[in-house]
Amino acid sequence: MSEDDFNANTLDDEDEWKDLEPEDFGTSFVSFGSNARFTNIEDFLQDAKDNYDIDLLGLKERHELETYGMIKLINYVREQVSQGLFRPDASSETFLEGDRYMKPFMDDDALLYSIDEIFDVAKRQDPSSVNELTKERMSDGDIQDLLKQNSQLREQVKYYRNAYQEAYLKNLNLQEHKDNESKEENKVYGSTMQIQRRTKIMILITSLHTTKAVSLEMAVAPCRLIELDIHETMLRDSVRTDAYRDFIYENKNLFTGKVVLDVGCGSGILSLFCAKAGAAKVIAVDNSSIINKAREIVYVNGLSDKIQCLKGKIEEVTLPVKHVDIIISEWMGYCLLYEAMLDSVLYARDRYLSPNGLMIPSHATLRLSLLADDDEIAAKVSYWGSVYGFDMSCMLATTHDEVEVRRVRPQAVPSRPETLLKLSLHTTGKEDLTFNGVDFLLSSERDVGHLQGFVIHFDIAFAASRDHDIQDAEVIFSTGPSGRETHWQQALALIDTSKAISLKSGGQVCGSVGLRKTDESSRDLEITISWQIKSEDPEASLSTSQQTW
């Protein structure tokens, strides 16, 4: 998927279909020895085993095949069958030698794009995938019943998946009848709604598959769709992706001949940038199944000789080198640190970065502003007050308990931002990622009738030297309300209405902020803000209020 903004006016129907993965729209797997097609990978595997004595799962285990090995095996078998050998011998490993069988034997072979699905089937059928402690507590009959339920639920997943495909295609057809301006606008907002709608459906299906006391990989397809949505959203974030690309391409001298470690590589876009900039070797690490897609992307772009993809946590994988020259990562979460993986990045820095190595990005800054958005808050209150004629205002009870992530209009922020935290990635320690009692003083630049809360955003900087400070950075981007929108948007800490306050232009709010993890191993955050109106007249000042999100 291109990292450039999607431009509906420059894509025809054929181009749009090329950008979509085969598995998303009616994938069919062609039998090894006939024209039969299978929409289910398990049916294909059974056909290969029963009719052609090709046990792909067994051969995978026998030869300990990873993605590339499976690609070679599939192409080898298709070649042999085409030559009349309907029982091809794959007992030896000769087909693994060289790159002969890396070239697809059959055009548009969906099987080559679905290696991860074969691995998923292998895991589900492997008895060791069931937790050993659970096996001791459950009979074989119970386990078989659960496996049967799993199979039935997967059929339900296929139903919802097909329903989504049909709705999506209808939406595309409707888009064609819009004029260019409306088409562009509707496509942007429509795609966002589709992602949200699909995610909700898939999360629902996944929750149906949660089974107590047994560890099974269920709802693989919906989980994969959600994961792809996440990475598409990040790639479409041109502010984020362009910043990395621009810094890398404008500083190719930093990368030429160097060894780069990409922590949490995702789809591998940062690794691709580094390889194109001249890096001698890029090691891309990710603990999720997206690493399988990253391998494919690296291969089809002809960069397998430069980029090595490793699956696992950076704390647990074994790198092929002792030290790296550069560590690059897109580790930032909402509120900078919520669900972020900065701890892992700092571990990689301390474990692998050479003494003069470079961290990319180099600096991060967390900022706080005032929020006064009467229209948005009033609309929310009004909505829950009458939903199809029913009073659902009780839904507002939790509005002030958790941080809300959404886009804030610049005019809803009456103050300039105050800095809460500055991080230099070359020197920051884990102990710097939590704090308590950081003071702030925010001045309103207009009259505010109702102060709704606080806005939290962050800025990211890329410096070409570990000795440079943030003001020397070559590239900087902000997730603030005044900048271009990013997928991080802004984080809103809404004040309880019983503690709401008003301000005149020039009025000040002072207080302190604390931020800590909910527990040592968690990526969740707890934010506490204490605040009061500052006034020269002690009697005019409000008492200090405090709230935790």
Coordinates of C-alpha atoms in Angstrom, one line a residue, residues 159-525:
Y159 CA -19.7 -15.6 6.5
Y160 CA -19.0 -12.2 8.1
R161 CA -15.9 -11.7 5.9
N162 CA -18.0 -12.4 2.7
A163 CA -20.7 -10.0 4.0
Y164 CA -18.1 -7.3 4.5
Q165 CA -16.7 -7.9 1.0
E166 CA -20.2 -7.5 -0.6
A167 CA -20.9 -4.3 1.3
Y168 CA -17.5 -2.9 0.4
L169 CA -17.9 -3.6 -3.3
K170 CA -21.3 -2.0 -3.3
N171 CA -19.8 1.1 -1.6
L172 CA -17.1 1.2 -4.4
N173 CA -19.8 1.1 -7.1
L174 CA -21.8 3.9 -5.4
Q175 CA -18.6 6.0 -5.2
E176 CA -18.3 5.9 -9.0
H177 CA -21.5 8.0 -9.5
K178 CA -20.2 10.9 -7.3
D179 CA -18.6 13.9 -8.9
N180 CA -14.8 14.2 -8.4
E181 CA -14.9 16.5 -5.4
S182 CA -17.5 14.5 -3.6
K183 CA -15.9 11.3 -4.6
E184 CA -12.6 12.3 -3.1
E185 CA -14.2 13.5 0.2
N186 CA -16.5 10.5 0.5
K187 CA -13.6 8.1 -0.1
V188 CA -11.5 9.6 2.7
Y189 CA -14.3 9.6 5.2
G190 CA -15.9 6.5 3.9
S191 CA -12.7 4.5 4.3
T192 CA -12.4 5.6 7.9
M193 CA -15.9 4.5 8.6
Q194 CA -15.3 1.2 6.9
I195 CA -12.2 0.5 9.0
Q196 CA -14.2 1.4 12.2
R197 CA -17.2 -0.7 11.1
R198 CA -15.0 -3.7 10.1
T199 CA -12.9 -3.5 13.2
K200 CA -16.0 -3.6 15.4
I201 CA -17.4 -6.6 13.6
M202 CA -14.1 -8.5 13.8
I203 CA -13.6 -7.7 17.4
L204 CA -17.1 -9.0 18.1
I205 CA -16.2 -12.3 16.3
T206 CA -12.9 -12.6 18.1
S207 CA -14.7 -12.2 21.4
L208 CA -17.0 -15.0 20.5
H209 CA -14.0 -17.2 20.0
T210 CA -12.6 -16.7 23.5
T211 CA -12.6 -20.1 25.1
K212 CA -11.6 -20.7 28.7
A213 CA -8.9 -23.1 29.7
V214 CA -7.5 -23.8 26.2
S215 CA -4.9 -21.9 24.2
L216 CA -6.0 -22.0 20.5
E217 CA -5.4 -19.6 17.7
M218 CA -8.9 -18.6 16.8
A219 CA -10.4 -16.0 14.5
V220 CA -7.1 -15.8 12.5
A221 CA -8.8 -14.0 9.6
P222 CA -10.4 -11.2 11.5
C223 CA -7.3 -10.6 13.6
R224 CA -5.3 -10.4 10.3
L225 CA -7.8 -7.8 8.9
I226 CA -7.5 -5.7 12.0
E227 CA -3.7 -5.8 11.9
L228 CA -3.7 -4.8 8.2
D229 CA -6.0 -1.9 8.9
I230 CA -3.7 -0.7 11.6
H231 CA -0.7 -0.7 9.3
E232 CA -2.6 0.8 6.4
T233 CA -3.6 3.6 8.7
M234 CA 0.0 4.3 9.7
L235 CA 1.2 4.1 6.1
R236 CA -1.5 6.6 5.0
D237 CA -0.4 9.0 7.8
S238 CA 1.8 11.1 5.5
V239 CA 3.0 13.4 8.3
R240 CA 4.5 10.4 10.1
T241 CA 5.8 8.4 7.1
D242 CA 7.0 11.4 5.1
A243 CA 9.1 12.6 8.1
Y244 CA 10.9 9.3 8.4
R245 CA 11.4 9.1 4.6
D246 CA 12.6 12.7 4.2
F247 CA 15.1 12.4 7.0
I248 CA 16.5 9.1 5.7
Y249 CA 16.7 10.2 2.0
E250 CA 18.1 13.7 2.9
N251 CA 20.8 12.1 5.0
K252 CA 21.9 9.1 2.9
N253 CA 25.5 9.7 4.1
L254 CA 24.5 8.5 7.5
F255 CA 23.2 5.2 6.2
T256 CA 25.6 4.3 3.5
G257 CA 27.4 1.1 4.4
K258 CA 25.9 1.0 7.9
V259 CA 24.0 -1.7 9.8
V260 CA 20.5 -0.6 10.9
L261 CA 18.1 -2.2 13.4
D262 CA 14.4 -1.5 12.9
V263 CA 12.6 -2.3 16.2
G264 CA 8.9 -3.1 15.7
C265 CA 9.2 -2.9 11.9
G266 CA 5.6 -3.6 11.1
S267 CA 5.1 -3.6 7.3
G268 CA 8.8 -2.8 6.9
I269 CA 8.5 0.6 5.3
L270 CA 11.3 2.1 7.4
S271 CA 13.6 -0.8 6.6
L272 CA 12.9 -0.3 2.9
F273 CA 13.7 3.4 3.2
C274 CA 17.0 2.6 5.0
A275 CA 18.0 -0.1 2.4
K276 CA 17.3 2.3 -0.5
A277 CA 19.4 5.0 1.3
G278 CA 22.4 2.7 1.1
A279 CA 22.5 0.7 4.3
A280 CA 24.7 -2.4 4.0
K281 CA 22.3 -4.5 6.2
V282 CA 18.9 -3.8 7.8
I283 CA 17.6 -6.1 10.6
A284 CA 13.8 -5.8 10.9
V285 CA 12.3 -7.2 14.1
D286 CA 8.6 -7.5 15.0
N287 CA 6.8 -9.8 17.3
S288 CA 3.5 -10.0 15.4
S289 CA 2.5 -12.0 12.3
I290 CA 2.9 -8.8 10.2
I291 CA 6.5 -9.9 9.9
N292 CA 5.4 -12.5 7.4
K293 CA 4.0 -9.7 5.2
A294 CA 7.2 -7.7 5.7
R295 CA 9.2 -10.6 4.4
E296 CA 7.0 -10.8 1.3
I297 CA 7.3 -7.1 0.8
V298 CA 11.1 -7.2 1.1
Y299 CA 11.3 -10.1 -1.4
V300 CA 9.0 -8.6 -4.1
N301 CA 10.9 -5.3 -3.9
G302 CA 14.2 -7.1 -4.5
L303 CA 15.8 -6.2 -1.2
S304 CA 16.2 -9.7 0.4
D305 CA 20.0 -9.3 0.1
K306 CA 19.9 -6.3 2.4
I307 CA 17.0 -6.7 4.8
Q308 CA 16.7 -9.6 7.2
C309 CA 13.3 -10.0 9.0
L310 CA 13.2 -11.6 12.4
K311 CA 10.0 -12.6 14.3
G312 CA 10.0 -12.1 18.1
K313 CA 10.5 -9.6 20.9
I314 CA 13.7 -7.6 20.6
E315 CA 14.5 -8.7 24.2
E316 CA 14.4 -12.4 23.1
V317 CA 15.6 -12.7 19.4
T318 CA 19.2 -13.3 18.5
L319 CA 20.6 -10.7 16.1
P320 CA 23.1 -11.8 13.5
V321 CA 25.4 -9.0 14.6
K322 CA 26.8 -7.8 18.0
H323 CA 26.4 -4.1 17.3
V324 CA 24.4 -1.9 15.0
D325 CA 25.2 1.7 13.8
I326 CA 21.6 3.0 13.7
I327 CA 18.4 2.1 15.5
I328 CA 15.2 3.3 13.9
S329 CA 11.7 2.8 15.3
E330 CA 8.2 4.2 15.1
W331 CA 7.6 3.5 18.8
M332 CA 5.2 6.4 19.7
G333 CA 1.7 5.7 21.1
Y334 CA -1.2 7.9 22.1
C335 CA -0.1 10.5 24.6
L336 CA 3.4 9.6 23.3
L337 CA 3.8 6.8 25.9
Y338 CA 0.4 5.0 26.0
E339 CA 0.8 1.5 24.5
A340 CA 4.2 2.6 23.2
M341 CA 7.2 0.3 23.0
L342 CA 9.8 2.7 24.0
D343 CA 11.0 0.4 26.8
S344 CA 11.9 -2.2 24.1
V345 CA 13.7 0.5 22.0
L346 CA 15.8 1.6 25.0
Y347 CA 16.6 -2.1 25.6
A348 CA 17.8 -2.4 22.0
R349 CA 19.9 0.8 22.4
D350 CA 21.6 -0.4 25.5
R351 CA 22.2 -3.9 24.1
Y352 CA 23.1 -3.3 20.5
L353 CA 23.8 0.3 19.6
S354 CA 27.5 1.1 19.0
P355 CA 29.1 3.9 21.2
N356 CA 28.7 6.4 18.5
G357 CA 25.5 5.0 17.1
L358 CA 22.4 7.1 16.1
M359 CA 18.9 6.8 17.4
I360 CA 16.1 7.7 14.9
P361 CA 14.1 9.7 15.9
S362 CA 16.3 11.5 18.3
H363 CA 14.0 13.5 20.5
A364 CA 10.4 13.6 21.7
T365 CA 8.5 16.3 23.6
L366 CA 5.2 15.9 25.5
R367 CA 3.0 19.0 25.7
L368 CA -0.2 20.1 27.5
S369 CA -2.8 22.8 26.5
L370 CA -6.2 23.9 27.7
L371 CA -9.4 22.7 26.0
A372 CA -12.5 24.8 25.5
D373 CA -14.8 23.1 22.9
D374 CA -18.4 24.1 23.9
D375 CA -19.9 22.9 20.6
E376 CA -18.4 19.4 20.7
I377 CA -19.2 18.8 24.3
A378 CA -22.7 20.2 24.0
A379 CA -23.3 18.0 21.0
K380 CA -22.2 14.9 22.9
V381 CA -24.4 15.8 25.9
S382 CA -27.3 16.5 23.7
Y383 CA -26.8 13.2 21.8
W384 CA -26.9 11.0 24.8
G385 CA -29.8 12.9 26.2
S386 CA -32.0 11.6 23.4
V387 CA -31.0 8.6 21.4
Y388 CA -33.9 7.8 19.1
G389 CA -36.1 9.4 21.8
F390 CA -34.6 7.5 24.7
D391 CA -32.6 9.0 27.6
M392 CA -29.1 7.4 27.6
S393 CA -27.4 10.2 29.6
C394 CA -26.0 7.6 32.0
M395 CA -23.5 6.8 29.2
L396 CA -21.8 10.1 30.0
A397 CA -20.9 8.8 33.5
T398 CA -17.5 7.4 32.2
T399 CA -16.7 10.4 29.9
H400 CA -14.4 11.9 32.5
D401 CA -12.8 8.6 33.6
E402 CA -10.7 7.8 30.6
V403 CA -8.6 9.9 28.1
E404 CA -10.4 10.4 24.8
V405 CA -8.5 10.3 21.6
R406 CA -9.9 12.5 18.7
R407 CA -9.1 15.4 16.5
V408 CA -9.4 18.8 18.2
R409 CA -10.1 21.9 16.2
P410 CA -7.4 24.6 16.7
Q411 CA -9.9 27.1 17.8
A412 CA -10.9 24.8 20.7
V413 CA -7.5 25.3 22.2
P414 CA -7.3 28.8 23.9
S415 CA -3.7 28.5 25.2
R416 CA -0.2 27.9 24.0
P417 CA 1.2 24.5 24.9
E418 CA 3.3 23.9 28.0
T419 CA 6.1 21.3 27.9
L420 CA 5.7 18.4 30.3
L421 CA 8.5 16.1 29.2
K422 CA 11.6 16.2 27.0
L423 CA 13.2 13.0 25.9
S424 CA 16.6 12.5 24.2
L425 CA 16.6 9.0 22.9
H426 CA 20.4 8.7 23.1
T427 CA 20.4 9.2 26.9
T428 CA 16.8 8.7 28.2
G429 CA 16.4 5.9 30.7
K430 CA 13.3 3.9 31.6
E431 CA 13.0 5.8 34.8
D432 CA 12.4 9.0 32.8
L433 CA 9.3 7.6 31.3
T434 CA 7.2 8.2 34.4
F435 CA 7.0 11.4 36.5
N436 CA 5.0 13.0 39.2
G437 CA 4.5 16.7 40.0
V438 CA 5.6 18.4 36.8
D439 CA 4.3 21.9 37.1
F440 CA 2.6 23.9 34.4
L441 CA 1.2 27.4 33.8
L442 CA -1.3 27.9 31.0
S443 CA -2.6 31.3 29.9
S444 CA -5.9 31.6 28.0
E445 CA -5.6 33.9 25.0
R446 CA -9.4 34.5 24.9
D447 CA -12.5 34.4 27.1
V448 CA -13.5 30.9 28.0
G449 CA -17.0 30.3 29.2
H450 CA -16.5 26.7 30.0
L451 CA -13.1 25.0 30.4
Q452 CA -13.7 21.3 29.4
G453 CA -10.2 20.0 30.2
F454 CA -6.7 19.5 28.8
V455 CA -5.2 18.5 25.5
I456 CA -2.1 16.4 25.3
H457 CA 0.0 16.0 22.2
F458 CA 3.7 15.4 21.3
D459 CA 6.4 16.5 18.9
I460 CA 9.0 14.2 17.3
A461 CA 12.4 15.4 16.1
F462 CA 15.1 13.8 13.9
A463 CA 18.7 15.0 14.4
A464 CA 21.6 13.8 12.3
S465 CA 24.0 13.6 15.2
R466 CA 23.8 12.3 18.7
D467 CA 25.4 15.6 19.8
H468 CA 22.7 17.7 18.4
D469 CA 19.9 19.1 20.5
I470 CA 16.3 19.4 19.4
Q471 CA 16.8 22.9 17.9
D472 CA 19.4 21.4 15.5
A473 CA 17.0 18.7 14.2
E474 CA 16.7 18.4 10.4
V475 CA 13.1 17.2 10.5
I476 CA 10.3 17.8 13.1
F477 CA 6.7 16.9 13.1
S478 CA 3.9 17.7 15.6
T479 CA 0.7 15.9 16.5
G480 CA -0.7 19.1 17.9
P481 CA -4.1 20.6 16.9
S482 CA -2.5 23.3 14.8
G483 CA -0.6 20.9 12.6
R484 CA -1.7 18.5 9.9
E485 CA -3.7 15.6 11.2
T486 CA -1.9 12.4 12.2
H487 CA -3.3 9.0 13.2
W488 CA -2.3 9.8 16.8
Q489 CA -4.7 12.8 16.8
Q490 CA -4.8 14.4 20.3
A491 CA -5.5 13.0 23.7
L492 CA -8.2 14.8 25.8
A493 CA -8.4 14.7 29.5
L494 CA -12.0 15.9 30.2
I495 CA -12.7 17.6 33.5
D496 CA -15.7 16.4 35.5
T497 CA -18.5 18.9 34.9
S498 CA -18.9 19.5 38.6
K499 CA -15.4 21.0 38.6
A500 CA -15.7 23.0 35.4
I501 CA -14.2 26.6 35.5
S502 CA -14.4 29.7 33.3
L503 CA -11.6 32.1 32.3
K504 CA -11.2 35.6 31.0
S505 CA -8.6 36.4 28.4
G506 CA -5.2 36.4 30.1
G507 CA -6.5 34.2 32.8
Q508 CA -4.2 31.4 34.0
V509 CA -4.5 27.9 35.1
C510 CA -1.7 26.4 37.1
G511 CA -1.1 22.9 38.4
S512 CA 0.9 19.8 38.1
V513 CA 0.9 16.5 36.1
G514 CA 1.8 13.0 37.0
L515 CA 2.2 10.1 34.6
R516 CA 2.9 6.5 35.6
K517 CA 2.4 3.0 34.3
T518 CA -0.5 1.0 35.8
D519 CA 2.1 -1.7 36.5
E520 CA 5.7 -2.4 35.6
S521 CA 5.0 -4.7 32.7
S522 CA 2.0 -2.8 31.3
R523 CA 1.9 -0.3 28.5
D524 CA -1.1 1.3 30.0
L525 CA -0.8 4.8 31.6

